[in-house]
mmCIF file of C-alpha atoms in Angstrom:
data_model
loop_
_atom_site.group_PDB
_atom_site.id
_atom_site.type_symbol
_atom_site.label_atom_id
_atom_site.label_comp_id
_atom_site.label_asym_id
_atom_site.label_seq_id
_atom_site.Cartn_x
_atom_site.Cartn_y
_atom_site.Cartn_z
ATOM 1 C CA UNK A 297 -1.120 25.345 0.478
ATOM 2 C CA UNK A 298 0.179 25.884 4.010
ATOM 3 C CA UNK A 299 -0.574 23.487 6.845
ATOM 4 C CA UNK A 300 -3.659 24.347 8.879
ATOM 5 C CA UNK A 301 -2.176 24.707 12.359
ATOM 6 C CA UNK A 302 -5.224 26.572 13.642
ATOM 7 C CA UNK A 303 -7.538 23.589 13.388
ATOM 8 C CA UNK A 304 -5.979 22.010 16.510
ATOM 9 C CA UNK A 305 -4.777 25.039 18.489
ATOM 10 C CA UNK A 306 -1.495 25.475 16.657
ATOM 11 C CA UNK A 307 -0.500 21.808 16.467
ATOM 12 C CA UNK A 308 -0.712 19.110 13.802
ATOM 13 C CA UNK A 309 -0.220 15.363 14.339
ATOM 14 C CA UNK A 310 2.876 13.852 12.729
ATOM 15 C CA UNK A 311 2.908 10.133 11.964
ATOM 16 C CA UNK A 312 6.473 8.799 11.937
ATOM 17 C CA UNK A 313 7.140 5.871 9.578
ATOM 18 C CA UNK A 314 10.284 3.839 8.954
ATOM 19 C CA UNK A 315 11.303 4.571 5.368
ATOM 20 C CA UNK A 316 12.632 1.041 4.799
ATOM 21 C CA UNK A 317 10.177 -1.235 6.586
ATOM 22 C CA UNK A 318 7.078 0.942 6.323
ATOM 23 C CA UNK A 319 6.416 0.362 10.039
ATOM 24 C CA UNK A 320 4.677 3.148 11.948
ATOM 25 C CA UNK A 321 7.097 4.111 14.711
ATOM 26 C CA UNK A 322 5.302 6.762 16.718
ATOM 27 C CA UNK A 323 2.914 9.706 16.707
ATOM 28 C CA UNK A 324 3.909 13.192 17.789
ATOM 29 C CA UNK A 325 2.735 16.789 17.405
ATOM 30 C CA UNK A 326 4.343 19.736 15.681
ATOM 31 C CA UNK A 327 3.781 23.453 15.600
ATOM 32 C CA UNK A 328 5.191 25.637 12.844
ATOM 33 C CA UNK A 329 8.445 26.155 14.725
ATOM 34 C CA UNK A 330 8.956 22.404 15.234
ATOM 35 C CA UNK A 331 8.286 21.743 11.554
ATOM 36 C CA UNK A 332 10.727 24.459 10.499
ATOM 37 C CA UNK A 333 13.435 23.049 12.779
ATOM 38 C CA UNK A 334 12.773 19.531 11.491
ATOM 39 C CA UNK A 335 13.228 20.701 7.908
ATOM 40 C CA UNK A 336 16.311 22.735 8.771
ATOM 41 C CA UNK A 337 18.165 20.129 10.858
ATOM 42 C CA UNK A 338 16.989 16.961 9.115
ATOM 43 C CA UNK A 339 16.048 15.452 12.469
ATOM 44 C CA UNK A 340 12.476 15.091 13.711
ATOM 45 C CA UNK A 341 11.569 17.727 16.276
ATOM 46 C CA UNK A 342 8.196 17.788 18.019
ATOM 47 C CA UNK A 343 6.406 20.239 20.233
ATOM 48 C CA UNK A 344 6.201 18.494 23.607
ATOM 49 C CA UNK A 345 2.832 19.188 25.183
ATOM 50 C CA UNK A 346 4.024 17.934 28.566
ATOM 51 C CA UNK A 347 7.239 19.993 28.547
ATOM 52 C CA UNK A 348 5.649 22.897 26.659
ATOM 53 C CA UNK A 349 8.708 23.304 24.438
ATOM 54 C CA UNK A 350 10.372 21.986 21.294
ATOM 55 C CA UNK A 351 11.780 18.494 21.712
ATOM 56 C CA UNK A 352 14.109 16.831 19.222
ATOM 57 C CA UNK A 353 13.640 13.067 19.327
ATOM 58 C CA UNK A 354 16.802 11.514 20.736
ATOM 59 C CA UNK A 355 18.190 14.690 22.268
ATOM 60 C CA UNK A 356 18.857 12.699 25.457
ATOM 61 C CA UNK A 357 18.936 9.057 24.338
ATOM 62 C CA UNK A 358 20.701 9.605 21.026
ATOM 63 C CA UNK A 359 17.974 7.654 19.241
ATOM 64 C CA UNK A 360 17.296 10.279 16.612
ATOM 65 C CA UNK A 361 14.999 10.130 13.600
ATOM 66 C CA UNK A 362 16.648 11.237 10.345
ATOM 67 C CA UNK A 363 14.125 12.760 7.950
ATOM 68 C CA UNK A 364 13.764 11.140 4.523
ATOM 69 C CA UNK A 365 10.558 12.840 3.392
ATOM 70 C CA UNK A 366 7.687 14.949 4.731
ATOM 71 C CA UNK A 367 4.205 14.685 3.221
ATOM 72 C CA UNK A 368 1.022 16.482 4.255
ATOM 73 C CA UNK A 369 -2.398 14.862 4.040
ATOM 74 C CA UNK A 370 -5.260 15.928 1.758
ATOM 75 C CA UNK A 371 -6.766 18.245 4.414
ATOM 76 C CA UNK A 372 -3.427 19.932 5.177
ATOM 77 C CA UNK A 373 -3.813 19.258 8.884
ATOM 78 C CA UNK A 374 -1.494 16.285 9.505
ATOM 79 C CA UNK A 375 1.904 14.997 8.396
ATOM 80 C CA UNK A 376 3.486 11.709 7.367
ATOM 81 C CA UNK A 377 7.224 11.776 7.989
ATOM 82 C CA UNK A 378 9.361 8.935 6.673
ATOM 83 C CA UNK A 379 12.577 8.502 8.590
ATOM 84 C CA UNK A 380 15.722 6.522 9.154
ATOM 85 C CA UNK A 381 15.651 5.665 12.881
ATOM 86 C CA UNK A 382 18.948 5.597 14.738
ATOM 87 C CA UNK A 383 18.164 3.083 17.456
ATOM 88 C CA UNK A 384 14.831 2.125 19.013
ATOM 89 C CA UNK A 385 12.098 4.731 18.756
ATOM 90 C CA UNK A 386 10.056 3.898 21.856
ATOM 91 C CA UNK A 387 11.282 4.858 25.329
ATOM 92 C CA UNK A 388 10.687 1.220 26.330
ATOM 93 C CA UNK A 389 13.477 0.158 23.983
ATOM 94 C CA UNK A 390 11.307 -1.291 21.206
ATOM 95 C CA UNK A 391 11.490 -0.363 17.543
ATOM 96 C CA UNK A 392 7.985 1.106 17.538
ATOM 97 C CA UNK A 393 5.686 2.610 20.143
ATOM 98 C CA UNK A 394 3.021 0.336 18.648
ATOM 99 C CA UNK A 395 4.918 -2.943 19.053
ATOM 100 C CA UNK A 396 4.673 -5.589 16.308
ATOM 101 C CA UNK A 397 8.404 -6.323 16.323
ATOM 102 C CA UNK A 398 8.149 -9.659 14.512
ATOM 103 C CA UNK A 399 5.954 -8.223 11.771
ATOM 104 C CA UNK A 400 8.364 -5.315 11.345
ATOM 105 C CA UNK A 401 11.348 -7.651 11.004
ATOM 106 C CA UNK A 402 9.600 -9.612 8.255
ATOM 107 C CA UNK A 403 8.663 -6.401 6.469
ATOM 108 C CA UNK A 404 12.258 -5.173 6.693
ATOM 109 C CA UNK A 405 13.514 -8.427 5.150
ATOM 110 C CA UNK A 406 11.076 -8.144 2.256
ATOM 111 C CA UNK A 407 11.946 -4.515 1.645
ATOM 112 C CA UNK A 408 15.660 -5.394 1.601
ATOM 113 C CA UNK A 409 15.067 -7.996 -1.109
ATOM 114 C CA UNK A 410 13.342 -5.297 -3.141
ATOM 115 C CA UNK A 411 16.332 -2.978 -2.618
ATOM 116 C CA UNK A 412 18.745 -5.739 -3.629
ATOM 117 C CA UNK A 413 16.763 -6.344 -6.803
ATOM 118 C CA UNK A 414 16.973 -2.618 -7.615
ATOM 119 C CA UNK A 415 20.767 -2.707 -7.230
ATOM 120 C CA UNK A 416 20.969 -5.767 -9.496
ATOM 121 C CA UNK A 417 18.844 -3.991 -12.112
ATOM 122 C CA UNK A 418 21.036 -0.893 -11.859
ATOM 123 C CA UNK A 419 24.155 -2.965 -12.483
ATOM 124 C CA UNK A 420 22.508 -4.205 -15.678
ATOM 125 C CA UNK A 421 21.963 -0.699 -17.055
ATOM 126 C CA UNK A 422 24.948 0.977 -15.407
ATOM 127 C CA UNK A 423 27.853 -1.462 -15.025
ATOM 128 C CA UNK A 424 30.316 -0.961 -12.176
ATOM 129 C CA UNK A 425 33.934 -2.064 -12.542
ATOM 130 C CA UNK A 426 34.745 -4.959 -10.242
ATOM 131 C CA UNK A 427 31.084 -5.778 -9.623
ATOM 132 C CA UNK A 428 30.393 -9.511 -9.252
ATOM 133 C CA UNK A 429 26.900 -8.916 -10.605
ATOM 134 C CA UNK A 430 28.358 -7.433 -13.781
ATOM 135 C CA UNK A 431 30.784 -10.355 -13.983
ATOM 136 C CA UNK A 432 27.780 -12.671 -14.044
ATOM 137 C CA UNK A 433 25.963 -10.566 -16.641
ATOM 138 C CA UNK A 434 29.063 -10.662 -18.852
ATOM 139 C CA UNK A 435 29.245 -14.462 -18.624
ATOM 140 C CA UNK A 436 25.651 -14.790 -19.824
ATOM 141 C CA UNK A 437 22.507 -16.760 -19.001
ATOM 142 C CA UNK A 438 24.187 -20.176 -19.056
ATOM 143 C CA UNK A 439 26.739 -19.233 -16.394
ATOM 144 C CA UNK A 440 24.139 -17.550 -14.204
ATOM 145 C CA UNK A 441 21.813 -20.538 -14.486
ATOM 146 C CA UNK A 442 24.700 -22.832 -13.607
ATOM 147 C CA UNK A 443 25.374 -20.803 -10.440
ATOM 148 C CA UNK A 444 21.702 -21.021 -9.453
ATOM 149 C CA UNK A 445 21.880 -24.786 -9.828
ATOM 150 C CA UNK A 446 25.093 -25.039 -7.800
ATOM 151 C CA UNK A 447 23.734 -22.911 -4.954
ATOM 152 C CA UNK A 448 20.458 -24.857 -4.957
ATOM 153 C CA UNK A 449 22.330 -28.153 -4.575
ATOM 154 C CA UNK A 450 24.510 -26.775 -1.766
ATOM 155 C CA UNK A 451 21.419 -25.435 0.013
ATOM 156 C CA UNK A 452 19.726 -28.819 -0.231
ATOM 157 C CA UNK A 453 22.828 -30.658 1.046
ATOM 158 C CA UNK A 454 23.046 -28.435 4.126
ATOM 159 C CA UNK A 455 19.305 -28.736 4.735
ATOM 160 C CA UNK A 456 19.397 -32.526 4.651
ATOM 161 C CA UNK A 457 22.464 -32.553 6.914
ATOM 162 C CA UNK A 458 20.793 -30.193 9.362
ATOM 163 C CA UNK A 459 23.567 -27.610 8.996
ATOM 164 C CA UNK A 460 21.335 -24.605 9.515
ATOM 165 C CA UNK A 461 24.132 -22.054 9.999
ATOM 166 C CA UNK A 462 25.779 -22.798 6.658
ATOM 167 C CA UNK A 463 22.404 -23.393 5.030
ATOM 168 C CA UNK A 464 21.514 -19.727 5.625
ATOM 169 C CA UNK A 465 24.567 -18.646 3.680
ATOM 170 C CA UNK A 466 23.893 -21.043 0.827
ATOM 171 C CA UNK A 467 20.231 -19.957 0.683
ATOM 172 C CA UNK A 468 21.368 -16.325 0.552
ATOM 173 C CA UNK A 469 23.650 -17.185 -2.385
ATOM 174 C CA UNK A 470 20.781 -19.027 -4.067
ATOM 175 C CA UNK A 471 18.380 -16.113 -3.664
ATOM 176 C CA UNK A 472 20.910 -13.584 -4.945
ATOM 177 C CA UNK A 473 21.810 -15.631 -8.027
ATOM 178 C CA UNK A 474 18.119 -16.275 -8.732
ATOM 179 C CA UNK A 475 17.473 -12.521 -8.728
ATOM 180 C CA UNK A 476 20.334 -12.049 -11.182
ATOM 181 C CA UNK A 477 18.974 -14.836 -13.384
ATOM 182 C CA UNK A 478 15.519 -13.261 -13.407
ATOM 183 C CA UNK A 479 16.995 -9.887 -14.340
ATOM 184 C CA UNK A 480 19.182 -11.360 -17.068
ATOM 185 C CA UNK A 481 16.079 -13.101 -18.448
ATOM 186 C CA UNK A 482 14.088 -9.868 -18.550
ATOM 187 C CA UNK A 483 11.930 -10.794 -15.564
ATOM 188 C CA UNK A 484 11.388 -9.288 -12.128
ATOM 189 C CA UNK A 485 10.582 -10.832 -8.775
ATOM 190 C CA UNK A 486 7.069 -9.405 -8.986
ATOM 191 C CA UNK A 487 6.465 -11.590 -12.047
ATOM 192 C CA UNK A 488 7.158 -14.661 -9.929
ATOM 193 C CA UNK A 489 5.091 -13.337 -7.028
ATOM 194 C CA UNK A 490 2.141 -12.801 -9.381
ATOM 195 C CA UNK A 491 2.226 -16.512 -10.252
ATOM 196 C CA UNK A 492 2.239 -17.405 -6.559
ATOM 197 C CA UNK A 493 -0.677 -15.058 -5.947
ATOM 198 C CA UNK A 494 -2.665 -16.591 -8.797
ATOM 199 C CA UNK A 495 -2.070 -20.064 -7.405
ATOM 200 C CA UNK A 496 -2.988 -18.967 -3.908
ATOM 201 C CA UNK A 497 -6.265 -17.423 -5.069
ATOM 202 C CA UNK A 498 -7.416 -20.551 -6.908
#
């Protein structure tokens, strides 16, 4: 079914969402021509009501929005466009026109962990030559568990010594090796999160 542009005088609202963080970046409006150009070029183009013309986001600033996916709503009169933003979206220089920078940064960190886990799982099913993850898989559970223990100790040592800069690196190593250990054991991070949720809800 085609979009219903007639419902709002030839325009439909387009919600722009960061494909990685899930953060809503901005709201714009599109006519059929803007939607066609967006699909053709792979960059979000709106119909500017103030300029009364097509306007590709970033045409002046360079802060473009690369299209990942376009989805219409159930009434066929609005769009959800997931994008990869190249630079800040808002003209004020912030990531989103709706603010919430700190929340967005946390969300981005969580989404990255999920992406990292996917890569680790992919290495398990489709090995890559020279991959450190595959090296660990080949060594087996005992070696992976040993690495988790080593990184945990190093993280604790830096924490106690107040070496926050190096502690971040050790904690990153610990988290990575823990994800590999979970995967090698047939578990996923969501299995651990479910336990935390159960404890939290008690």
